[in-house]
PDB file of C-alpha atoms and ligand atoms in Angstrom:
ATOM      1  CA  UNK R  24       0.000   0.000   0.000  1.00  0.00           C
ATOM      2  CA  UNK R  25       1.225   3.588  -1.049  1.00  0.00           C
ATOM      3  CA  UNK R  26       2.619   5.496   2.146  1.00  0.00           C
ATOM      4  CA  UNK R  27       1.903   9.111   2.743  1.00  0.00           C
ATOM      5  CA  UNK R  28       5.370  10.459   2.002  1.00  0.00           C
ATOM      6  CA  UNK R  29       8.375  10.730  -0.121  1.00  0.00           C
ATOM      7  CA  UNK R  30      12.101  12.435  -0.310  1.00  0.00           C
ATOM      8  CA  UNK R  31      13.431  14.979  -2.624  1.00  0.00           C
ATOM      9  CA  UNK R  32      16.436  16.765  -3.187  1.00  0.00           C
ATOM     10  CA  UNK R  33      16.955  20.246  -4.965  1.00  0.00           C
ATOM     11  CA  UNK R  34      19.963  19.758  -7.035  1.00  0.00           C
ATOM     12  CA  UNK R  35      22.989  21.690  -7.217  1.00  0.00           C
ATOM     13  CA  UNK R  36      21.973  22.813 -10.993  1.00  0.00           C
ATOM     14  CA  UNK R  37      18.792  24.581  -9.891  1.00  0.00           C
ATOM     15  CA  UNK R  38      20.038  25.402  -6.547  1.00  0.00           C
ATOM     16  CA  UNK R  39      23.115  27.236  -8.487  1.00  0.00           C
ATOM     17  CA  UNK R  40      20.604  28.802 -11.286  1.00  0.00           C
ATOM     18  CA  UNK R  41      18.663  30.290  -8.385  1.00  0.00           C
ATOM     19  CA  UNK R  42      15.533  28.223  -9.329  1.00  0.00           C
ATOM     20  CA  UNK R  43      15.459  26.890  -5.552  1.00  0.00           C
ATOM     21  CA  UNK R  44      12.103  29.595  -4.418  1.00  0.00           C
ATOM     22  CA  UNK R  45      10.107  28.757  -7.836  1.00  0.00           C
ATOM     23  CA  UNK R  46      10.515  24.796  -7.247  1.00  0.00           C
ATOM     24  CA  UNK R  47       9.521  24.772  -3.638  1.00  0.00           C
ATOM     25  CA  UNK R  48       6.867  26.745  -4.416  1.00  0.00           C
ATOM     26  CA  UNK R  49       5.317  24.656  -7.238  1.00  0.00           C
ATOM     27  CA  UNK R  50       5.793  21.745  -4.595  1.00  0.00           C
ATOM     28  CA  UNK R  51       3.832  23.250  -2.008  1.00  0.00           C
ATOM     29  CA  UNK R  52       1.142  24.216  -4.642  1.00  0.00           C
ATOM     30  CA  UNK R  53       0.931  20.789  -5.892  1.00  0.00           C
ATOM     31  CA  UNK R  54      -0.440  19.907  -2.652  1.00  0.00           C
ATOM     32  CA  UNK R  55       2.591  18.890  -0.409  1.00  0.00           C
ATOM     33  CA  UNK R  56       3.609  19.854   2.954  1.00  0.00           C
ATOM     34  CA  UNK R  57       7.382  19.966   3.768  1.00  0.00           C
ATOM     35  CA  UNK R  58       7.679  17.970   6.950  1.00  0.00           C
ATOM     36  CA  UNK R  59      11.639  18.093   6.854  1.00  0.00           C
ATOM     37  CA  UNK R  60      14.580  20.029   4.656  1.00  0.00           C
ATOM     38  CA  UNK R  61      17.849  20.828   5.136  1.00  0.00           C
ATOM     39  CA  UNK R  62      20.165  22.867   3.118  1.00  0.00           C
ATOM     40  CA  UNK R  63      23.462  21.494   2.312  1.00  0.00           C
ATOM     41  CA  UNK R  64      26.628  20.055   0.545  1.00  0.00           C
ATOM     42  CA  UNK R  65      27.413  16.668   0.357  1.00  0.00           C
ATOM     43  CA  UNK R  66      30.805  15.381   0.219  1.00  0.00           C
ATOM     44  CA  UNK R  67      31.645  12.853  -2.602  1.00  0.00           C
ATOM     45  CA  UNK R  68      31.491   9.892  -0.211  1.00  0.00           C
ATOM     46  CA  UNK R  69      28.083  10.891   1.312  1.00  0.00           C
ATOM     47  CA  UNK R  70      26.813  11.560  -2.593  1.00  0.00           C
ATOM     48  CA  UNK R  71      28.454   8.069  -3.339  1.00  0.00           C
ATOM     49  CA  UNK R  72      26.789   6.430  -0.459  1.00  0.00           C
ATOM     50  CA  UNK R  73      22.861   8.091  -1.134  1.00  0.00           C
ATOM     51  CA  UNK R  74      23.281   6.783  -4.755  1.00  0.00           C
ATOM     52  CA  UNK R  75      25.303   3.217  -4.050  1.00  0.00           C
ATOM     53  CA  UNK R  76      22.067   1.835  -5.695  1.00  0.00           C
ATOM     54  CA  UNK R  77      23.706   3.160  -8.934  1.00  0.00           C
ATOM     55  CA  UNK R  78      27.228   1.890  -8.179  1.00  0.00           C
ATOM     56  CA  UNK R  79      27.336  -0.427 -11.103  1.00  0.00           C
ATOM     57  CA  UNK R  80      25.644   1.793 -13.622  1.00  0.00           C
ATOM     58  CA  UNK R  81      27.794   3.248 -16.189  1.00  0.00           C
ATOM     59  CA  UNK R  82      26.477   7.346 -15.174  1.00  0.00           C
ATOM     60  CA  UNK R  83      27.734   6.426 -11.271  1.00  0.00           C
ATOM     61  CA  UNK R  84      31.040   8.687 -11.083  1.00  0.00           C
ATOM     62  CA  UNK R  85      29.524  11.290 -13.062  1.00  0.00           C
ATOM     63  CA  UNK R  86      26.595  11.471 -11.066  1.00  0.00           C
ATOM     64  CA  UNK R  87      28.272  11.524  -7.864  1.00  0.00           C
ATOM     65  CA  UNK R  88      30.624  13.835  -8.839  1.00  0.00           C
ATOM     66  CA  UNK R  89      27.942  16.749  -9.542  1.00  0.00           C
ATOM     67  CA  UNK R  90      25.681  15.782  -6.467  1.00  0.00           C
ATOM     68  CA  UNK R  91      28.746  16.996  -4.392  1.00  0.00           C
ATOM     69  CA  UNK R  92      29.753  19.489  -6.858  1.00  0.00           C
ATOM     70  CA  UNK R  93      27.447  22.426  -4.797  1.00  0.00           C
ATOM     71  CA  UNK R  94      25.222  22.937  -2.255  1.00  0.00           C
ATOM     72  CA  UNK R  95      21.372  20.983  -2.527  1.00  0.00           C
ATOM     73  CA  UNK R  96      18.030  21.235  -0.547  1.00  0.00           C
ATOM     74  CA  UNK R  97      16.925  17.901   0.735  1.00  0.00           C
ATOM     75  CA  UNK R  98      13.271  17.025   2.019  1.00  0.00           C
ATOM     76  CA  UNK R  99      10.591  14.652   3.209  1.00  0.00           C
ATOM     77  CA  UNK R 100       7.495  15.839   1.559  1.00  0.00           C
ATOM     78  CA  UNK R 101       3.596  14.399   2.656  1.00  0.00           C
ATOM     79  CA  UNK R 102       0.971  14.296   0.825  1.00  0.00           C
ATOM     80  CA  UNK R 103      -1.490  11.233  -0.158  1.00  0.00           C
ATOM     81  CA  UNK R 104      -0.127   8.965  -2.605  1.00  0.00           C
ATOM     82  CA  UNK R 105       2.938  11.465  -2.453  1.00  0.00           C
ATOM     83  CA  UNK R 106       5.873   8.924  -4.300  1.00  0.00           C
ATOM     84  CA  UNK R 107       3.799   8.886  -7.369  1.00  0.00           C
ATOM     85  CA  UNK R 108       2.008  12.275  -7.780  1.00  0.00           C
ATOM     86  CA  UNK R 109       5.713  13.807  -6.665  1.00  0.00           C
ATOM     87  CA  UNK R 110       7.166  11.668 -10.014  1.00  0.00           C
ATOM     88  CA  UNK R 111       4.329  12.814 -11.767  1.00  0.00           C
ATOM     89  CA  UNK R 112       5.272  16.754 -10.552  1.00  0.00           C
ATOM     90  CA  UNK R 113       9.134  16.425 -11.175  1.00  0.00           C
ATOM     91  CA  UNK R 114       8.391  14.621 -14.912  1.00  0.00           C
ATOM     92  CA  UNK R 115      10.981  12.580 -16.539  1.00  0.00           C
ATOM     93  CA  UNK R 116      14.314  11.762 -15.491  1.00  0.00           C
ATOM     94  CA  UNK R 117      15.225  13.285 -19.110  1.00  0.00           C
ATOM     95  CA  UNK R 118      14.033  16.824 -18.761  1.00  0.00           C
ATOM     96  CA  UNK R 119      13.702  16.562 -22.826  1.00  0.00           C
ATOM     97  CA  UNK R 120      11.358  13.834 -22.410  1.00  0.00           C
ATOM     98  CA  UNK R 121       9.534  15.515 -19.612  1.00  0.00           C
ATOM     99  CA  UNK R 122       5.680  16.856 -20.057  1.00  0.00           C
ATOM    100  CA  UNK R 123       5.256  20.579 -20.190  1.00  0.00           C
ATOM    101  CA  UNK R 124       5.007  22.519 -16.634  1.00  0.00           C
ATOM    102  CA  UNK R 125       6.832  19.847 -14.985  1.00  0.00           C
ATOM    103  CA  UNK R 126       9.663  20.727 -12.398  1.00  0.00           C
ATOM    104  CA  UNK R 127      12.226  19.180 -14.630  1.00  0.00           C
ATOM    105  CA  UNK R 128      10.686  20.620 -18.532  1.00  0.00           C
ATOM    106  CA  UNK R 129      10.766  24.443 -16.585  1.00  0.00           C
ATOM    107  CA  UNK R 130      14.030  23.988 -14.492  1.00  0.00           C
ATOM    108  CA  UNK R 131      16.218  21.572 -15.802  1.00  0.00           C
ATOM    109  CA  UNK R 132      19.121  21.176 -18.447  1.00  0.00           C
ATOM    110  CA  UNK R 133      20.492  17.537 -18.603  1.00  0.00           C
ATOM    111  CA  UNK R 134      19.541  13.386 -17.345  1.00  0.00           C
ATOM    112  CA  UNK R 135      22.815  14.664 -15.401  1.00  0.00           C
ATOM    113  CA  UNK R 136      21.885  18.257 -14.340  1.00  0.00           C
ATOM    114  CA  UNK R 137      17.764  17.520 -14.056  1.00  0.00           C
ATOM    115  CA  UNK R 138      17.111  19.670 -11.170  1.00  0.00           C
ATOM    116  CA  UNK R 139      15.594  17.544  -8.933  1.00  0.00           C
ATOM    117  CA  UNK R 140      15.465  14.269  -7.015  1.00  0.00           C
ATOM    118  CA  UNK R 141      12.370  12.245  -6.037  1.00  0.00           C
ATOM    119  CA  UNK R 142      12.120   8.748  -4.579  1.00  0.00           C
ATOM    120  CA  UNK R 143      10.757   5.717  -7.056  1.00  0.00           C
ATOM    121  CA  UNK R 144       9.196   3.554  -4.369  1.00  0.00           C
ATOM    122  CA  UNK R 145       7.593   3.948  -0.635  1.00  0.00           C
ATOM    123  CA  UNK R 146      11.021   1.894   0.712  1.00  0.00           C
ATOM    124  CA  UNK R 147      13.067   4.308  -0.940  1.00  0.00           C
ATOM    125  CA  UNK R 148      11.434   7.324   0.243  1.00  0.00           C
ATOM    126  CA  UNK R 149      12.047   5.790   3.476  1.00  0.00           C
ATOM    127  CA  UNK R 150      15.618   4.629   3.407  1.00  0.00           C
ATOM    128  CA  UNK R 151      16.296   8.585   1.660  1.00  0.00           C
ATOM    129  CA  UNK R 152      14.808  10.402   4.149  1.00  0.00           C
ATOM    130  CA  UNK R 153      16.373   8.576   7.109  1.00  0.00           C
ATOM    131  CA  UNK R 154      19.864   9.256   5.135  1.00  0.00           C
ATOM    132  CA  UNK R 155      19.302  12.861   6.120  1.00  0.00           C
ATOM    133  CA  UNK R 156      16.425  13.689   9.251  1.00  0.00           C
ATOM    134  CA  UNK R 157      16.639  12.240  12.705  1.00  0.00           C
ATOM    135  CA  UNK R 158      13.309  12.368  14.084  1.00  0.00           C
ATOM    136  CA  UNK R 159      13.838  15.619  16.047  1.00  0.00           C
ATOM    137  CA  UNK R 160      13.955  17.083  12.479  1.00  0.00           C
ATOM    138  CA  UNK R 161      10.437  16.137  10.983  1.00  0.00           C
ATOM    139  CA  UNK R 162       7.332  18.800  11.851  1.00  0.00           C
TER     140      UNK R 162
HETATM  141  P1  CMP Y 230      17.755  10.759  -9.890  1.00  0.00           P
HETATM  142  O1  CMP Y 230      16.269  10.690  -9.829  1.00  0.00           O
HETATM  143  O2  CMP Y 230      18.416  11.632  -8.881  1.00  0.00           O
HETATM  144  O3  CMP Y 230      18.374   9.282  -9.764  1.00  0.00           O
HETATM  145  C1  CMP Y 230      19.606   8.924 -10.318  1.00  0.00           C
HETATM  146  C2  CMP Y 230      20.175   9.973 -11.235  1.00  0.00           C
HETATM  147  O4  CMP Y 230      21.157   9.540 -12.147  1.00  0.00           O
HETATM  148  C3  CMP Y 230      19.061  10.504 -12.111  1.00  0.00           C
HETATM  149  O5  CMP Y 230      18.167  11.271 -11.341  1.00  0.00           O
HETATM  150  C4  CMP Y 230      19.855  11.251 -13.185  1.00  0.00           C
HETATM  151  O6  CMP Y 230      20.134  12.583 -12.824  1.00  0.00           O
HETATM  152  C5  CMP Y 230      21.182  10.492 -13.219  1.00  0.00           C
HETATM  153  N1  CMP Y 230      21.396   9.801 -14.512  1.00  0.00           N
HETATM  154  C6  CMP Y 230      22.400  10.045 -15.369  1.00  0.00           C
HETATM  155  N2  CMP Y 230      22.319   9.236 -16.447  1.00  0.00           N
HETATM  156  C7  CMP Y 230      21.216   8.456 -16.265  1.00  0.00           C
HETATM  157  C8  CMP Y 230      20.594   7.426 -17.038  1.00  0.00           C
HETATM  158  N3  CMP Y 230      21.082   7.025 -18.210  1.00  0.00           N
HETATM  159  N4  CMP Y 230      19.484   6.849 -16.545  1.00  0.00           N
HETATM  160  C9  CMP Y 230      18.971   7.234 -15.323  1.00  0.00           C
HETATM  161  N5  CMP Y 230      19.522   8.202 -14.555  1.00  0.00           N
HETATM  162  C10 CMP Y 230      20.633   8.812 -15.017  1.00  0.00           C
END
């Protein structure tokens, strides 16, 4: 059954491109409610260890190297059925693929540099938010 919640990040593309406002605001008016976010840089071996999923796919060094290559917002977002209306919000992992007035077809450049993260799967959400929140950090 579909849990209430998911886990994004802002990434250090649209963070850098100033785009950080105009995303969390289309979040919040596609019905979510921020219930934790945090502003800040990972290190290589944290962005290596959030994406060891990906270790053996051929994009893995790239994509680690930008995710530490600036600062990102992270967040645990609620909402009902939130891990598939967020996908549905954020559009296509290809931002040339992705449906008009999605996050990624307004704010994003590249599969590499595509703006935003959100989790595929209720166990993910899970596992991603606990990666960055305690408990003492979720309103
Ligand atoms: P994200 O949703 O953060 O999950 C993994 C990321 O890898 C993905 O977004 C893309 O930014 C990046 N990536 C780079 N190349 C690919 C690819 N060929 N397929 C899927 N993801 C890719």
């Amino acid at each position: 059954m579909a849990t209430n919640r998911t886990f994004t990040m802002i990434k250090p593309d649209a963070v850098k491109n100033g785009h950080t406002g105009a995303i969390l605001n289309d979040i919040i008016a596609g019905g979510f409610k921020i219930v934790a976010m945090k502003y800040t840089h990972l290190s290589a071996e944290k962005a290596g260890e959030f994406y060891a999923v990906h270790k053996e796919r051929p994009f893995y060094g790239e994509l680690v190297d930008f995710m530490s290559s600036g600062p990102i917002v992270a967040a645990i977002l609620e909402k009902e059925n939130a891990v598939e209306d967020f996908r549905k919000l954020i559009g296509h992992t290809d931002p040339s693929k992705a449906e008009p007035g999605t996050i990624r077809n307004k704010y994003a450049k590249s599969i590499d540099a595509n703006a935003v993260h959100g989790s595929d799967s209720d166990e993910n959400a899970e596992i991603e938010g606990n990666f960055y929140f305690s408990a003492f950090e979720r309103f």
